[in-house]
PDB file of C-alpha atoms in Angstrom:
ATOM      1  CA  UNK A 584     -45.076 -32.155 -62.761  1.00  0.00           C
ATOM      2  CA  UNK A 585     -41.787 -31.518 -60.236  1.00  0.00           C
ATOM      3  CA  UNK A 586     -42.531 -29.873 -57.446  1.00  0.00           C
ATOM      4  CA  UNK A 587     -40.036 -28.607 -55.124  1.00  0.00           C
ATOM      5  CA  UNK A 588     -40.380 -28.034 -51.199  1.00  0.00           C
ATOM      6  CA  UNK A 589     -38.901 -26.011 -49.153  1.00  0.00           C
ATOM      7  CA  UNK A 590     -38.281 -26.714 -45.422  1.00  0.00           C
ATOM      8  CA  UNK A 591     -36.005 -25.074 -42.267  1.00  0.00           C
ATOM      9  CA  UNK A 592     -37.636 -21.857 -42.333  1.00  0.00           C
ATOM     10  CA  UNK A 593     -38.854 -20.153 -38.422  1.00  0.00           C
ATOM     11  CA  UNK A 594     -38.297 -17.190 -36.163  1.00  0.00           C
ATOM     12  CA  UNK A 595     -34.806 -16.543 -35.255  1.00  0.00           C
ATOM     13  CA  UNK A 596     -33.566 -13.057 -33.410  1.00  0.00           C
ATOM     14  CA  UNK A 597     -31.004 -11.033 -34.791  1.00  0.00           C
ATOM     15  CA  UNK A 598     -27.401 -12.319 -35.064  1.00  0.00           C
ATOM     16  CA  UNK A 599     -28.929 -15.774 -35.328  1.00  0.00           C
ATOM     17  CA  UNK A 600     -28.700 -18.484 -38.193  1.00  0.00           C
ATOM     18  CA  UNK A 601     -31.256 -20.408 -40.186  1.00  0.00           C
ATOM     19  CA  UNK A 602     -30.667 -23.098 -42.882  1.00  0.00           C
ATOM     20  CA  UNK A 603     -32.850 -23.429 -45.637  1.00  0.00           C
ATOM     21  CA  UNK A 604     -33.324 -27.027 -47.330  1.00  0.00           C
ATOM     22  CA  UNK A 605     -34.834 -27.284 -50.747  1.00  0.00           C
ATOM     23  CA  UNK A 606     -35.192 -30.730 -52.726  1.00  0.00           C
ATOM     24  CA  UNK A 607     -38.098 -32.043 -55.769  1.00  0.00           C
ATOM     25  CA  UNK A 608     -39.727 -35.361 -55.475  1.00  0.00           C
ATOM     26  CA  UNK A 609     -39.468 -38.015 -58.088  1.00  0.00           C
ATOM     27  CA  UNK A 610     -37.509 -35.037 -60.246  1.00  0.00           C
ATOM     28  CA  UNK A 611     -33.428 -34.742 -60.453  1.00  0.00           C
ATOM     29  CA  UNK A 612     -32.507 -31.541 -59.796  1.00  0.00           C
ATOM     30  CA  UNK A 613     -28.569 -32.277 -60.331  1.00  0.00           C
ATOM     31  CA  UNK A 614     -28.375 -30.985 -63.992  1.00  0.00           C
ATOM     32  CA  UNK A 615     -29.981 -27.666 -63.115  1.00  0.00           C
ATOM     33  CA  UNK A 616     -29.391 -24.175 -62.019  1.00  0.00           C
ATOM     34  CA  UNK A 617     -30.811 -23.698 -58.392  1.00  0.00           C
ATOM     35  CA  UNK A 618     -31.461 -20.560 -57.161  1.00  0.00           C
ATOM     36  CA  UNK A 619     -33.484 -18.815 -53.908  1.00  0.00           C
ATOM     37  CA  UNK A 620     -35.522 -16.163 -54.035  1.00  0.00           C
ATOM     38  CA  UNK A 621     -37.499 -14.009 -50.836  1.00  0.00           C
ATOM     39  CA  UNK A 622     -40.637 -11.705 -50.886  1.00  0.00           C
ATOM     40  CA  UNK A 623     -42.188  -9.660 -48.633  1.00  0.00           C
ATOM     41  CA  UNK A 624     -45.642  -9.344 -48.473  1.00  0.00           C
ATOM     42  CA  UNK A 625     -46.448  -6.064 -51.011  1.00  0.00           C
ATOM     43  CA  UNK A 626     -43.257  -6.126 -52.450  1.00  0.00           C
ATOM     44  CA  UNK A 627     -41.722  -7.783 -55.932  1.00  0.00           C
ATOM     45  CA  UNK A 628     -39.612 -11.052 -54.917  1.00  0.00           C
ATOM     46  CA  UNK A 629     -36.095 -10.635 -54.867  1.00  0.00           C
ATOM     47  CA  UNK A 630     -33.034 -12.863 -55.733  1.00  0.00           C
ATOM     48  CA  UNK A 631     -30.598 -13.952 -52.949  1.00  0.00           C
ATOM     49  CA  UNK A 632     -28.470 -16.572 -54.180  1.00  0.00           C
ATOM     50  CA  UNK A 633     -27.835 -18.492 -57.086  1.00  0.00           C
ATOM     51  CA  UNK A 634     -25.762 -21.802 -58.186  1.00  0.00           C
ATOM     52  CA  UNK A 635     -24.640 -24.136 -60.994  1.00  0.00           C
ATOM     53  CA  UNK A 636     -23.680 -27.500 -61.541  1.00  0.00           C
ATOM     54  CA  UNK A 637     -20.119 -26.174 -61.423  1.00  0.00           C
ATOM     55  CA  UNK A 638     -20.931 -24.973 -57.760  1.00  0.00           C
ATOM     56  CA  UNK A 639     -20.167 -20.884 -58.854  1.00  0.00           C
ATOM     57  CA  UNK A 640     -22.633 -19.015 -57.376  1.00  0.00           C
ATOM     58  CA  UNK A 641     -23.968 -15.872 -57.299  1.00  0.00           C
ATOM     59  CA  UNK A 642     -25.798 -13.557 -54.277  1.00  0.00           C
ATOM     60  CA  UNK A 643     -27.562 -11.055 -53.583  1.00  0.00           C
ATOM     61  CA  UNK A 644     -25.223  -7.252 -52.143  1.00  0.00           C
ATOM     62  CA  UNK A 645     -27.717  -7.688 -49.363  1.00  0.00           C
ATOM     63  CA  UNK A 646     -26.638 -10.965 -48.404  1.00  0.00           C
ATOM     64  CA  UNK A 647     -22.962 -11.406 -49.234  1.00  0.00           C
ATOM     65  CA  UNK A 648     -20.755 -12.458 -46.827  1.00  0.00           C
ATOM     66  CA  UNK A 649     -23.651 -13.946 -44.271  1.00  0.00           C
ATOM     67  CA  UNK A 650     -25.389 -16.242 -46.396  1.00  0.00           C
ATOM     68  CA  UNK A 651     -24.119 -19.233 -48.167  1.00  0.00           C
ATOM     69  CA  UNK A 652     -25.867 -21.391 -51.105  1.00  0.00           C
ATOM     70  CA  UNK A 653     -24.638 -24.966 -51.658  1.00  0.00           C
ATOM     71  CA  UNK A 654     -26.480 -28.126 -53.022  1.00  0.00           C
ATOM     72  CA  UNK A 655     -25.887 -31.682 -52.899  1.00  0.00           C
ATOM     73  CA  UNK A 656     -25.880 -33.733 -55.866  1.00  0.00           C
ATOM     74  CA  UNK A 657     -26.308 -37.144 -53.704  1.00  0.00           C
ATOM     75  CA  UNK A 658     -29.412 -36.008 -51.534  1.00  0.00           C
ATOM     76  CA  UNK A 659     -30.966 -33.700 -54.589  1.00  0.00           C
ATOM     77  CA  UNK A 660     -31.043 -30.899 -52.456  1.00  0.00           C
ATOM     78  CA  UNK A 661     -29.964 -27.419 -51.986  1.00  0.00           C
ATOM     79  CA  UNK A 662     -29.513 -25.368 -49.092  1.00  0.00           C
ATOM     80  CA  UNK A 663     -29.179 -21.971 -47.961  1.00  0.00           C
ATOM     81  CA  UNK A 664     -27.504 -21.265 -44.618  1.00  0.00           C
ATOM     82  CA  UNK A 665     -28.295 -17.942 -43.011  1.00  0.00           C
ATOM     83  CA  UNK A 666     -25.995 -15.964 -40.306  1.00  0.00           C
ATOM     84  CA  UNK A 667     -25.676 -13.113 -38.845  1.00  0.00           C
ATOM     85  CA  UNK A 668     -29.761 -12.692 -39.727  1.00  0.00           C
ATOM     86  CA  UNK A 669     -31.374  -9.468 -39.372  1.00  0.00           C
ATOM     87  CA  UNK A 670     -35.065  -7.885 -39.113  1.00  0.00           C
ATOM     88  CA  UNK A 671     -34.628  -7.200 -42.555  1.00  0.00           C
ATOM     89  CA  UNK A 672     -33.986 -10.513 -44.025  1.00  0.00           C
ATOM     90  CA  UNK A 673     -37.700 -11.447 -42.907  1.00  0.00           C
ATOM     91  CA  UNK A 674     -39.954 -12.938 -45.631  1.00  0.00           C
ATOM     92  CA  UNK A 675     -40.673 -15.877 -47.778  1.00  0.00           C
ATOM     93  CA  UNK A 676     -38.146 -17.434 -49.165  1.00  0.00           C
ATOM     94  CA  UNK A 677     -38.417 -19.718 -52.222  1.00  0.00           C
ATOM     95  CA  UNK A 678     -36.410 -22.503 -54.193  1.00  0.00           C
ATOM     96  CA  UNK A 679     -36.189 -22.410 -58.029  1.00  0.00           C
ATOM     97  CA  UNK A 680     -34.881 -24.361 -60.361  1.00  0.00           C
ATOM     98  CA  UNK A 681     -34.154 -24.031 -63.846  1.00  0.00           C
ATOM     99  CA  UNK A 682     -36.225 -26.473 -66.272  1.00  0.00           C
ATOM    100  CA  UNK A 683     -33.636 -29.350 -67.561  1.00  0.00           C
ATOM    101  CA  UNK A 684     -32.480 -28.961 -70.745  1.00  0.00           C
ATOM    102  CA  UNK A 685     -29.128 -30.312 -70.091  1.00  0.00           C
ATOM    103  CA  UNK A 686     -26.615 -29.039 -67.816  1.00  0.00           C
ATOM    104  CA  UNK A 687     -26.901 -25.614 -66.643  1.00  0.00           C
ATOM    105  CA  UNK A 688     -23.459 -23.509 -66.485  1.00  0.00           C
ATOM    106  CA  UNK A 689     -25.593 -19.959 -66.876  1.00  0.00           C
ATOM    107  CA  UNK A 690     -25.488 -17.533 -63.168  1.00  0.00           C
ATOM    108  CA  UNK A 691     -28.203 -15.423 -63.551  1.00  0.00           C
ATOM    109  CA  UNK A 692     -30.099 -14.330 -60.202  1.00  0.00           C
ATOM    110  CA  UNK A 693     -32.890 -13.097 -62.241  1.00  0.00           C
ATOM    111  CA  UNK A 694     -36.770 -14.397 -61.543  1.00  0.00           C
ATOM    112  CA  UNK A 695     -37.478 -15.291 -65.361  1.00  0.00           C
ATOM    113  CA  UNK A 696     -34.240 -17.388 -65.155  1.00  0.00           C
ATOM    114  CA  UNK A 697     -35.869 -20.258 -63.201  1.00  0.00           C
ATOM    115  CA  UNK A 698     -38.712 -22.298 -64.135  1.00  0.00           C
ATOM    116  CA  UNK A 699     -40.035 -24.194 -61.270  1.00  0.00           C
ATOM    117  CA  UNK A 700     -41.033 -22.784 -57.841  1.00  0.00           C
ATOM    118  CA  UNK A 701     -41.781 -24.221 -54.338  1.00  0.00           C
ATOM    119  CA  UNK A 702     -44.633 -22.944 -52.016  1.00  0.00           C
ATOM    120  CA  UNK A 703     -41.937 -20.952 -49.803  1.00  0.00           C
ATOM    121  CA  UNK A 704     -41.449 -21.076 -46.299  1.00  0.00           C
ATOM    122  CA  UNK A 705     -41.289 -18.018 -44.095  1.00  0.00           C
ATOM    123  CA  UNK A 706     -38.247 -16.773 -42.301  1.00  0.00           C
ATOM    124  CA  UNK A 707     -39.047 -14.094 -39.553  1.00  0.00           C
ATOM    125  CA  UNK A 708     -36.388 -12.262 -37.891  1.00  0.00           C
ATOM    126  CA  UNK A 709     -37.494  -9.957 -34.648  1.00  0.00           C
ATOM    127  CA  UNK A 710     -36.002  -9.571 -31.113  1.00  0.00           C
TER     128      UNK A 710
END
């Protein structure tokens, strides 16, 4: 079974930058939709950003215009770079990826979109 892990995530203080790296061992990830996804501990996760094989993508209101979704086709990855952070971007953030079923065109930041999930890794923004 793929499994995709998550890595770049730590404590940054406001106004500062993270970026998020995502890629699946011994699984291609080019021909899918990639998405990421954050919780908070007691509350239902939520969609941030989204992207296709075409490279359209797709964010959250909460997050346009400081974060920034991209993958690389060569290095199987995706990324999510994070600026202009604040208290309230803290939590867990999480890869997805749609299942493969040929190549995905859709943009849907919605949960039940995606079929595989990393572990997460936490992002914690505080002064």
């Amino acid at each position: 079974q793929a499994h995709l892990m998550e890595s770049g995530g730590g404590s940054v203080q406001p106004g500062g930058s993270l970026r998020l790296s995502c890629t699946a061992s011994e699984y291609s990830l080019n021909a899918n939709c990639l998405g990421w996804f954050r919780q908070v501990a007691g509350k239902e996760r939520e969609g941030v950003a989204t992207i296709n094989v075409g490279h359209q993508t797709q964010y959250a209101d909460s997050v346009k215009g400081r974060f920034t979704i991209s993958r690389s086709m060569e290095k199987n990855q995706v990324y999510l770079q994070m600026n202009s952070l604040k208290p309230e971007d803290t939590a867990r953030y999480y890869c997805a990826s749609t299942a493969t079923t040929g190549e995905c065109w859709y943009i849907a930041l919605k949960e039940n979109f995606f079929a595989l999930w990393g572990q997460g890794t936490q992002v914690t923004v505080s002064s």
